[in-house]
Tab-separated table of C-alpha atoms and ligand atoms in Angstrom:
chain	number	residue	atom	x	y	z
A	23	UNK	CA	44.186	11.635	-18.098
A	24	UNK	CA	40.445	11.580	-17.766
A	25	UNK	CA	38.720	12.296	-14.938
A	26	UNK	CA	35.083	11.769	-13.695
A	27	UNK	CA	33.179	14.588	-11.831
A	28	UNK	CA	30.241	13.994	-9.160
A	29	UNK	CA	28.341	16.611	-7.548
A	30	UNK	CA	25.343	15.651	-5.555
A	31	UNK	CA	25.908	18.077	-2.694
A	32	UNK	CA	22.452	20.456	-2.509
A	33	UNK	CA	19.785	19.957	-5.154
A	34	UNK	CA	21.827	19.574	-8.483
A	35	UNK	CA	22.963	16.259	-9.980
A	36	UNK	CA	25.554	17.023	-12.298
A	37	UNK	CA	28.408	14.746	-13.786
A	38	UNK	CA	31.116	15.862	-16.246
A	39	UNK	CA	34.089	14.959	-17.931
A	40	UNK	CA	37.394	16.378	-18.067
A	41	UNK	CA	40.454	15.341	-20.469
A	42	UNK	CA	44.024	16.702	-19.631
A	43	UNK	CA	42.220	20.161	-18.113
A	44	UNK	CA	39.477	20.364	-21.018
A	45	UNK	CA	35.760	19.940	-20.235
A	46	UNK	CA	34.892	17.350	-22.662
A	47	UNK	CA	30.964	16.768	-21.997
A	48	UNK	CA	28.740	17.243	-19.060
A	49	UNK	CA	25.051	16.631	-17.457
A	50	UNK	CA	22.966	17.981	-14.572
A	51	UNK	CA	19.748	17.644	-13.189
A	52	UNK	CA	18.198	20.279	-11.467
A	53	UNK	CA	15.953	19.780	-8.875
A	54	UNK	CA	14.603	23.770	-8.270
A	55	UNK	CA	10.761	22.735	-9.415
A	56	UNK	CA	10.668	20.054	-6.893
A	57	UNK	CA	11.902	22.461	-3.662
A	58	UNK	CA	10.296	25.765	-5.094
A	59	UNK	CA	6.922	24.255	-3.869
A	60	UNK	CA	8.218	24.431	-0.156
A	61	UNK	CA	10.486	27.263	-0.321
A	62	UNK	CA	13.749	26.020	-0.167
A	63	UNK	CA	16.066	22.731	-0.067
A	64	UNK	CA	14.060	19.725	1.644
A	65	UNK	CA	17.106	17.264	2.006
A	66	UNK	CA	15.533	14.097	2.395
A	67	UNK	CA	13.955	14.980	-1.337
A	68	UNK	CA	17.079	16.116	-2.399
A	69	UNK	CA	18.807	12.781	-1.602
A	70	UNK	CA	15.933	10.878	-3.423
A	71	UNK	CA	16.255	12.870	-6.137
A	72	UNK	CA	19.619	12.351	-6.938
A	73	UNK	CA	19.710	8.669	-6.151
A	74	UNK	CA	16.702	8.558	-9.212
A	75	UNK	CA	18.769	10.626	-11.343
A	76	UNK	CA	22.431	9.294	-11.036
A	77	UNK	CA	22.198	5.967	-12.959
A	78	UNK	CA	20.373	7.823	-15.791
A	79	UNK	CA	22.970	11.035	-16.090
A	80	UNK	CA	26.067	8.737	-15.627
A	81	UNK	CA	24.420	6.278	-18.830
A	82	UNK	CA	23.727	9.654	-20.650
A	83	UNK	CA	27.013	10.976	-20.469
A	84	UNK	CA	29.187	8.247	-20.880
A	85	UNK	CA	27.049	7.174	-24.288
A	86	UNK	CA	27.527	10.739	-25.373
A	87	UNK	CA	31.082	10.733	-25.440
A	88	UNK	CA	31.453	6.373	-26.098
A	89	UNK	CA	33.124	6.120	-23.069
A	90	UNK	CA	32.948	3.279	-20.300
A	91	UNK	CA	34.109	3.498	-16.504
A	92	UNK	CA	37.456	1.457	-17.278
A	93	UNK	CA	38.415	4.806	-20.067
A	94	UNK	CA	38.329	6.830	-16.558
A	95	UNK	CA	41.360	7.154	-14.854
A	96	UNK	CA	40.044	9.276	-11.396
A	97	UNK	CA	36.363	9.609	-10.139
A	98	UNK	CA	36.320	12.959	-8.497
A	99	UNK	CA	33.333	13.454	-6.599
A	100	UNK	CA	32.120	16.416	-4.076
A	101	UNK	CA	32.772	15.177	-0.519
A	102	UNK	CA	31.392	18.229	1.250
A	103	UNK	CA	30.634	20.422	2.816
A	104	UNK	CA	26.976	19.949	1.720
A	105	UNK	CA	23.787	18.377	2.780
A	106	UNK	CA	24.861	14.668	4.310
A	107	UNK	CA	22.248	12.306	2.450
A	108	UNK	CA	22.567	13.733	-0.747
A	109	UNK	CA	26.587	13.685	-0.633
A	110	UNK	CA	26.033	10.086	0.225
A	111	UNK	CA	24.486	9.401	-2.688
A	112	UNK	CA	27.728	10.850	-5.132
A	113	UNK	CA	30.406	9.649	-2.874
A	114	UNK	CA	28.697	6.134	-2.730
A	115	UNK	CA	28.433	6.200	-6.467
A	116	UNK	CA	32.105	7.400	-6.904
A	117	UNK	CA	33.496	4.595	-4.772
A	118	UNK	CA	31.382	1.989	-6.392
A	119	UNK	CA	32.674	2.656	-10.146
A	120	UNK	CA	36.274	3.590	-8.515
A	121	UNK	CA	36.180	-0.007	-7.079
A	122	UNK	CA	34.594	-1.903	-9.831
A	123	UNK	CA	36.692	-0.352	-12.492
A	124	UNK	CA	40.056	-0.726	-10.247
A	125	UNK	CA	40.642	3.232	-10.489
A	126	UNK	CA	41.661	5.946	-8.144
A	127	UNK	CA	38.954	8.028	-6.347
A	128	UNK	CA	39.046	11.436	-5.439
A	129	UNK	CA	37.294	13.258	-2.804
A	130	UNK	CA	36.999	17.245	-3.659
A	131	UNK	CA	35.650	20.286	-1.594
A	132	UNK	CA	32.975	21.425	-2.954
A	133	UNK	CA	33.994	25.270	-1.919
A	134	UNK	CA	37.398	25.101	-3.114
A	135	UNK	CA	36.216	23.388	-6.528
A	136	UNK	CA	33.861	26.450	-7.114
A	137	UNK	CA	37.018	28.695	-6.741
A	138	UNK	CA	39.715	26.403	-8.930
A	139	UNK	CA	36.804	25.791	-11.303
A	140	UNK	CA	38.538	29.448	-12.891
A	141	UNK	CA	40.859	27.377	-14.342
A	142	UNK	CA	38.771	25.627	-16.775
A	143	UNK	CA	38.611	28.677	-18.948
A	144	UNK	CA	41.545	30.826	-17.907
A	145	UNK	CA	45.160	30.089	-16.471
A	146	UNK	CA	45.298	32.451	-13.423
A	147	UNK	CA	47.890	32.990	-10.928
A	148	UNK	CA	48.255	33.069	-6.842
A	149	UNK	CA	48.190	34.325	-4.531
A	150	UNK	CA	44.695	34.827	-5.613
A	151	UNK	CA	41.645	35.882	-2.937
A	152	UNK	CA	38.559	33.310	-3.480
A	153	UNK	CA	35.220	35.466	-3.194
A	154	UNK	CA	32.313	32.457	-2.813
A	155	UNK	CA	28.866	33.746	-2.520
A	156	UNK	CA	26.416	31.378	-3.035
A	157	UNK	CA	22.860	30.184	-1.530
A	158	UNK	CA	24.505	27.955	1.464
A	159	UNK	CA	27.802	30.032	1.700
A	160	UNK	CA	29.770	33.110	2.097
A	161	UNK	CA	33.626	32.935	2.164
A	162	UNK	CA	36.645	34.957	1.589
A	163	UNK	CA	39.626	32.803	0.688
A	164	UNK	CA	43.472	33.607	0.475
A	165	UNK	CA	44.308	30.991	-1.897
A	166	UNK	CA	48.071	29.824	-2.193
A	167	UNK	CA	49.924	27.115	-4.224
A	168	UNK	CA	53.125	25.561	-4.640
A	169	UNK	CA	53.519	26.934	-7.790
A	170	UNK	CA	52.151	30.392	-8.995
A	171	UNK	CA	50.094	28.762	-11.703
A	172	UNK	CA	47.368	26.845	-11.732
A	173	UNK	CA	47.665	24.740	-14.050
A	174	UNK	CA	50.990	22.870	-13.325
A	175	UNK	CA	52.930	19.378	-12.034
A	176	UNK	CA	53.509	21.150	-8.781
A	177	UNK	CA	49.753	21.520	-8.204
A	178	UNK	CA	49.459	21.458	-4.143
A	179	UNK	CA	46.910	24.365	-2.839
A	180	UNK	CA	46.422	25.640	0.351
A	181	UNK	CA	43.142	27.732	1.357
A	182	UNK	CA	42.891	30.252	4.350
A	183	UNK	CA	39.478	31.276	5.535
A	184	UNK	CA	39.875	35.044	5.699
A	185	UNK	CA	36.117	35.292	6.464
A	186	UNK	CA	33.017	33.922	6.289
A	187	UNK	CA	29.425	34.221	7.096
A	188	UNK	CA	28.014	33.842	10.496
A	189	UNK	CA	24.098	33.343	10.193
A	190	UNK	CA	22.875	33.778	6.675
A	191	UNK	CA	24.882	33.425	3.245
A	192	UNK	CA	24.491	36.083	0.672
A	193	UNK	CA	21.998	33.595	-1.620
A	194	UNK	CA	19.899	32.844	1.535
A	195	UNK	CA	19.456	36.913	2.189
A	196	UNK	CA	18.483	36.738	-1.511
A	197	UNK	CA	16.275	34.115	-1.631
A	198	UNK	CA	14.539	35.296	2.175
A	199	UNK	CA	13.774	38.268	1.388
A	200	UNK	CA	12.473	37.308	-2.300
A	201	UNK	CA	10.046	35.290	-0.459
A	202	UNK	CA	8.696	37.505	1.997
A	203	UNK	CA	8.150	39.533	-1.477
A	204	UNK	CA	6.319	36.697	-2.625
A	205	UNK	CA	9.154	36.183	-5.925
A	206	UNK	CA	9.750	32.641	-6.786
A	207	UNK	CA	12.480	30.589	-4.614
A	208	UNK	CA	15.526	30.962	-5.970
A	209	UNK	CA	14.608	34.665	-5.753
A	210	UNK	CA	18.552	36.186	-6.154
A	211	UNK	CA	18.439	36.111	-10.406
A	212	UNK	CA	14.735	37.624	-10.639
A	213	UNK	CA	15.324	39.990	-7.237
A	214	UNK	CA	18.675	40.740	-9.193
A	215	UNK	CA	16.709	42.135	-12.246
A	216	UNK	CA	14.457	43.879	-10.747
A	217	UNK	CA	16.775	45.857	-8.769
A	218	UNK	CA	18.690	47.100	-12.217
A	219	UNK	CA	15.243	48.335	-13.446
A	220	UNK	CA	14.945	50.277	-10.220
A	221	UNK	CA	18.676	51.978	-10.510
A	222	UNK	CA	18.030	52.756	-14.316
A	223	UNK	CA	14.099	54.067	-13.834
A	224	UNK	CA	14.163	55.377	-9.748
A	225	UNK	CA	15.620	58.627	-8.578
A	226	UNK	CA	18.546	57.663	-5.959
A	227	UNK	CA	17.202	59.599	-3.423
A	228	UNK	CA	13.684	58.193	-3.255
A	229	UNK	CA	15.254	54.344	-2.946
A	230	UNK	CA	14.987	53.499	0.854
A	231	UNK	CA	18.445	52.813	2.952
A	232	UNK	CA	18.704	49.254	4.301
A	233	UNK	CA	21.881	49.381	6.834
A	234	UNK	CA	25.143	47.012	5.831
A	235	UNK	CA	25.704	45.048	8.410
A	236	UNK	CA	28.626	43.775	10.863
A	237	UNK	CA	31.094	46.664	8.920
A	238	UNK	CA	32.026	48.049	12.434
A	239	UNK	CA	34.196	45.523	13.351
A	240	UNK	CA	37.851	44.513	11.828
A	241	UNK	CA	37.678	40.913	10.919
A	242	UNK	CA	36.113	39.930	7.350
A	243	UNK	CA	33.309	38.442	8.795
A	244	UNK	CA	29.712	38.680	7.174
A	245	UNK	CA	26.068	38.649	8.858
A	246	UNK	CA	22.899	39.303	7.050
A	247	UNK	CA	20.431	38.414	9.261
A	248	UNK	CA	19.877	41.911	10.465
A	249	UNK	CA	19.922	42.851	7.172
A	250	UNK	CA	17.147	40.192	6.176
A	251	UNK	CA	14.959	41.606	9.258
A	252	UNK	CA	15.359	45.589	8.114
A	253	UNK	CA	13.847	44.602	4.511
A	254	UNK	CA	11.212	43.015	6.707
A	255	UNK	CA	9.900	44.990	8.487
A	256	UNK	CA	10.061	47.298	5.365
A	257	UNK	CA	8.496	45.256	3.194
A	258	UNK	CA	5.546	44.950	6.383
A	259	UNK	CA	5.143	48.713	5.946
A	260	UNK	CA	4.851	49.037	2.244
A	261	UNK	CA	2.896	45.575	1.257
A	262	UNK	CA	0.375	47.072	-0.821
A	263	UNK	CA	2.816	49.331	-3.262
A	264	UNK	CA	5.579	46.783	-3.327
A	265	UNK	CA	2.384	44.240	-4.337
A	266	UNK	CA	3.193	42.702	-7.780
A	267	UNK	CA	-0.077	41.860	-9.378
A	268	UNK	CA	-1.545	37.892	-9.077
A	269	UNK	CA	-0.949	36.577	-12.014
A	270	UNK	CA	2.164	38.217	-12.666
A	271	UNK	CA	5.080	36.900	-15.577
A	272	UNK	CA	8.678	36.853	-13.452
A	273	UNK	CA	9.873	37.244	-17.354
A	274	UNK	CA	8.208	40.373	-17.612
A	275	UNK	CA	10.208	42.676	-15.338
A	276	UNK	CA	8.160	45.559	-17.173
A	277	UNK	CA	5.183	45.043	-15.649
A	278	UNK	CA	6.981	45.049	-11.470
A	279	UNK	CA	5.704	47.993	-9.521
A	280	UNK	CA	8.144	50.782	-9.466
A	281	UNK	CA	7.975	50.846	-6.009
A	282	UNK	CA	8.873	46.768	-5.806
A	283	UNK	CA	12.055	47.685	-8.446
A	284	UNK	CA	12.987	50.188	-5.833
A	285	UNK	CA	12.968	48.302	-3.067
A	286	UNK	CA	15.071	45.378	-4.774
A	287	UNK	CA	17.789	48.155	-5.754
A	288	UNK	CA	18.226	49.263	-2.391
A	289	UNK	CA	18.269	46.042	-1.035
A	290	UNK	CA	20.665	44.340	-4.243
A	291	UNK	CA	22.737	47.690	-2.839
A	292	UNK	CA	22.974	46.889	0.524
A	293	UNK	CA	24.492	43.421	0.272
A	294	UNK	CA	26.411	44.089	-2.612
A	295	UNK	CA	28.411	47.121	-0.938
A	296	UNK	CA	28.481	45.232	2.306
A	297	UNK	CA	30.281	41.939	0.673
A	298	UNK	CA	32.528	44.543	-1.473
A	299	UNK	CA	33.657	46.391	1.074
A	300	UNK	CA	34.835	43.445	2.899
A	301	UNK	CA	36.594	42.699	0.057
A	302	UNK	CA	38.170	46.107	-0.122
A	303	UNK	CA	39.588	45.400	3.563
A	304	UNK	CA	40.907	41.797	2.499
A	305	UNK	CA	42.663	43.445	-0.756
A	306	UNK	CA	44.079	46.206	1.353
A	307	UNK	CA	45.711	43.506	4.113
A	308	UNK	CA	46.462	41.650	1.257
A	309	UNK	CA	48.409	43.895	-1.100
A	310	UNK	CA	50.049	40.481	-2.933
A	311	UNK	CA	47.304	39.472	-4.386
A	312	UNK	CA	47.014	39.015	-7.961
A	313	UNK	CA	43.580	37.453	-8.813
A	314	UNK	CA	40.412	37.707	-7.534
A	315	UNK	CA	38.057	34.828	-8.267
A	316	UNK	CA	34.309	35.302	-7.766
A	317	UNK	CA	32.258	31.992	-7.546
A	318	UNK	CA	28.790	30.686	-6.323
A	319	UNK	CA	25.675	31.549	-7.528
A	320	UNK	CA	25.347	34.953	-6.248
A	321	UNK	CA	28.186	35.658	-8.931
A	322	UNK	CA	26.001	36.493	-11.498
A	323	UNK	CA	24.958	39.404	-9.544
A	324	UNK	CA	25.026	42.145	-12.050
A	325	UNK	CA	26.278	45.159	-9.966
A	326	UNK	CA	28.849	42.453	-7.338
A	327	UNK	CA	30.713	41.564	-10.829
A	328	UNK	CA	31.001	45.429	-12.055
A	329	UNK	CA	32.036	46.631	-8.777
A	330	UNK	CA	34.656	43.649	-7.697
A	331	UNK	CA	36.449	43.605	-10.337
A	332	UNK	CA	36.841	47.749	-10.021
A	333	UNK	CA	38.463	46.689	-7.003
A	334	UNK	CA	41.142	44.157	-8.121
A	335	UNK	CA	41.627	46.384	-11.238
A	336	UNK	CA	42.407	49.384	-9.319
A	337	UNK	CA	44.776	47.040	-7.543
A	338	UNK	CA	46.438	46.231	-10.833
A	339	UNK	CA	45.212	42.224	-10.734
A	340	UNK	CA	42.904	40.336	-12.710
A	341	UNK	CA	39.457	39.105	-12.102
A	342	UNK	CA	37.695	36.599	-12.788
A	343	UNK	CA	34.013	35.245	-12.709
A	344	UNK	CA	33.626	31.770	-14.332
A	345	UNK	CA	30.607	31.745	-16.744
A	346	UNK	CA	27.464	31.200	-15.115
A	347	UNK	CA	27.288	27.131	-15.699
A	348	UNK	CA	30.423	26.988	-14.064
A	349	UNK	CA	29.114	29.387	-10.919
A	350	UNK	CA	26.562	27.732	-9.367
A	351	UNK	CA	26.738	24.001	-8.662
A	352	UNK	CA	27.871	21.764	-11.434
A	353	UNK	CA	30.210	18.971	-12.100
A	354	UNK	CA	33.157	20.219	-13.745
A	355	UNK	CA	34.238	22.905	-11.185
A	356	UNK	CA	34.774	18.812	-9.508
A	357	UNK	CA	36.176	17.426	-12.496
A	358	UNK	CA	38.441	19.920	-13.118
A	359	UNK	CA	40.331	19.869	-9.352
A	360	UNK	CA	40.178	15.923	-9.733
A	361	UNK	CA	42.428	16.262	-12.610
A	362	UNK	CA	44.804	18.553	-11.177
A	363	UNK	CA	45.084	16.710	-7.655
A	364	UNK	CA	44.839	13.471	-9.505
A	365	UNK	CA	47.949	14.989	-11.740
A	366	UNK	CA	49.692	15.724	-8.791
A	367	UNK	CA	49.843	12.129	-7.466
A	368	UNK	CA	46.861	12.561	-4.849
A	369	UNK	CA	44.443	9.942	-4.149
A	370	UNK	CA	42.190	8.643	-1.534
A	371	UNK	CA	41.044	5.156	-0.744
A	372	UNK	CA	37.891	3.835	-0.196
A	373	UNK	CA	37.338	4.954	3.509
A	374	UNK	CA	37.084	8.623	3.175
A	375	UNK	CA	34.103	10.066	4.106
A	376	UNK	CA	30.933	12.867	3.314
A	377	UNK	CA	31.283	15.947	5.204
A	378	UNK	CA	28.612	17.880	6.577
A	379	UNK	CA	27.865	21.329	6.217
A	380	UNK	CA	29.889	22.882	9.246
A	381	UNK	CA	32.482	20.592	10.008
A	382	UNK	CA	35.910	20.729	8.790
A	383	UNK	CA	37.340	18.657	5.409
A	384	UNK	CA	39.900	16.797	6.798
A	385	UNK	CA	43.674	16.249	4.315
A	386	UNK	CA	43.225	12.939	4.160
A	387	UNK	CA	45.148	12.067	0.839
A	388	UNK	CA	47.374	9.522	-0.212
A	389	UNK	CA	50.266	10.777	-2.870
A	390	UNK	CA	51.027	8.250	-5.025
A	391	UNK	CA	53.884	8.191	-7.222
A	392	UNK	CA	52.303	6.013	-10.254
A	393	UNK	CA	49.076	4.670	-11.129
B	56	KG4	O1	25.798	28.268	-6.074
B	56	KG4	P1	24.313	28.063	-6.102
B	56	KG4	O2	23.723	27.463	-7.340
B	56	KG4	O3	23.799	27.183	-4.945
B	56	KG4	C1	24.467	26.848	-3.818
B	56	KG4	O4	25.511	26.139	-3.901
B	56	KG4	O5	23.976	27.267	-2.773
B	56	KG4	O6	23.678	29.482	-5.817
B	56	KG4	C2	22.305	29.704	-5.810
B	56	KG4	C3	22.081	31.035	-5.141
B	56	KG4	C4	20.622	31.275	-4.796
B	56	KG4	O7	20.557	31.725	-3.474
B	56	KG4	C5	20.219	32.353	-5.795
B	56	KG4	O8	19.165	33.175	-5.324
B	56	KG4	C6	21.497	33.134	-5.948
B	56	KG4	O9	22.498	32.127	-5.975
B	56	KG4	N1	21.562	33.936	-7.183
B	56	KG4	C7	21.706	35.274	-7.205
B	56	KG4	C8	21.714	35.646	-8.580
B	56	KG4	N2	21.584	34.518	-9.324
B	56	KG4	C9	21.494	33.473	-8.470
B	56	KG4	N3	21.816	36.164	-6.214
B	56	KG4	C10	21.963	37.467	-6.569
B	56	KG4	N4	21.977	37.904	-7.845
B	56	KG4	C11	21.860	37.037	-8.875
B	56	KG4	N5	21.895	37.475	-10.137
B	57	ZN	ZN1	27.880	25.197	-4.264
């Protein structure tokens, strides 16, 4: 069975292939150049971007692997939640080729497709707890299925919020304070590097303490704002050391003040141990669980990786972060859940809708028993 990805739900365009649970080829389009200039997402760009760029990508990849929309037998495509035009854009596009080429169209969560995207490389099992940190999200899943695997006939998820963000997502923290540093938007890879030149070259006790945030509580609930304000204000105070030179090269983490690489370390340290400990709380309520799957951008994050999967290790479970491609936003991490839900008999038709960011994805399938 081959099934068609579509993600068009921030600023990547991506499309990809998948053939019986195997990524056979895939495209994207990044549009970070064009929102760097402003700081962040613009969406009405964002949706204009993609609409240019769909036709092209979709002709690209299908000529790569001499395929044609009537070789497809499910167009999966990112339904939310995301940023409203730019879904549009892949959800129109889905429907369109679904419709023209008489095939059955699938409309994924974007979320839950960065968590099941695991599967792609590795069979894992449930109960398994969903870590998603990414530039527009932070959420703690408990993810459950009909079957333990994930790859099987009785493929039939369910996902329970355990937590989630309530101002800022971990990315956003990131990419805030990288800016009032003056680093390049998306600041999380280069803010990221900087901070493990600080913990290899600074002496502990001369990094400064940011707090970690919203821990007195006992839900698994995440806010960073404060946290965003503290390196403010710091950053206010210490502007002329933490000053990386004008013409600086991000590439060349070498030439970063020391005092910059020790400011990014404390700060790297502070949302780090507030996400993991979180985590620690979820694992302990949750003493089933037997995978832990990081996703979302913010899984590259050198020091969240080392110390998670300490966690689920100690716990005797396996973790896993997919490789980066497969982390932040991309096409097969849609591809891949089309296929399985497709599998599985699920379908929509052709009145199911984008969902914003915020609002809830409704289970709007149809099972169908043949095809
Ligand atoms: O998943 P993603 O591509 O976009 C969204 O769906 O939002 O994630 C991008 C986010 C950005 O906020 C970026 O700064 C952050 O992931 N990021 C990192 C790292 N690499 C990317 N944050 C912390 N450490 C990193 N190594
Ligand atoms: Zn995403």
């Amino acid at each position: 069975m081959l099934c068609l990805g579509i993600e068009t739900s921030c600023d990547e365009t991506a499309l990809a292939l998948v053939r019986d649970g195997r990524l056979e080829d895939a495209v994207l389009a990044t549009q970070e150049s064009v929102h760097a200039l402003f700081g962040g997402v613009v969406p009405e760009l964002a949706s204009r971007e993609h609409y240019r760029f769909m036709g092209v990508l979709y002709d690209t990849l299908m000529q790569r692997v001499g395929a044609t929309a009537s070789d497809v037998d499910v167009f999966a495509v990112s339904r939310g939640p995301g940023l409203l035009g730019s879904l549009l854009v892949g959800v129109a596009f889905a429907k369109g080729l679904a419709f023209a080429a008489q095939k059955r169209v699938l409309g994924v969560d974007h979320l839950q497709a960065h968590l099941l995207a695991a599967g792609l490389e590795q069979p894992f099992t449930f109960p398994a707890l969903g870590v998603l940190v990414s530039g527009g999200h932070t959420h703690l899943y408990r993810m459950e299925n009909a079957a333990d695997d994930v790859d099987t006939d009785a493929f039939m998820p369910t996902f329970r919020v355990l937590g989630r963000t309530l101002d800022d997502a971990a990315g956003e923290a990131f990419d805030k304070v990288g800016k009032i540093l003056g680093l390049p938007y998306p600041a999380g890879r280069l803010l990221d590097a900087l901070a493990a030149r600080g913990r290899k070259e600074c002496d502990t006790a001369s990094l400064p303490h940011f707090p970690r945030p919203y821990l007195d509580n006992d839900n698994l609930d995440f806010s960073f704002s404060g946290l965003k304000t503290a390196a403010s204000a710091y950053v206010k105070a210490h502007k002329e050391a933490l000053l990386w030179q004008n013409d600086y090269d991000v590439r060349n983490i070498d030439t970063a003040p020391l005092a910059l690489c020790a400011m990014c370390a404390a700060f790297n340290e502070a949302v780090v141990d507030t996400l993991c400990k979180k985590v620690e709380r979820a694992l302990h309520a949750h003493a089933d669980i037997k995978t832990l799957i990081l996703s979302g951008g913010v899984a590259a994050n050198s020091l969240l990786r080392e110390r998670l999967a300490q966690s689920i290790h100690e716990r005797g479970g396996h973790f896993i972060a997919p490789s980066a491609s497969l982390c932040t936003d991309n096409a097969a991490m849609v591809a891949y859940p089309g296929w399985l839900y497709a599998r599985a008999g699920y379908a929509h038709d052709l009145s199911f809708s984008a969902i914003a960011r915020g609002q809830r994805i409704p289970d709007d399938w149809r099972r169908i028993t043949h095809n």
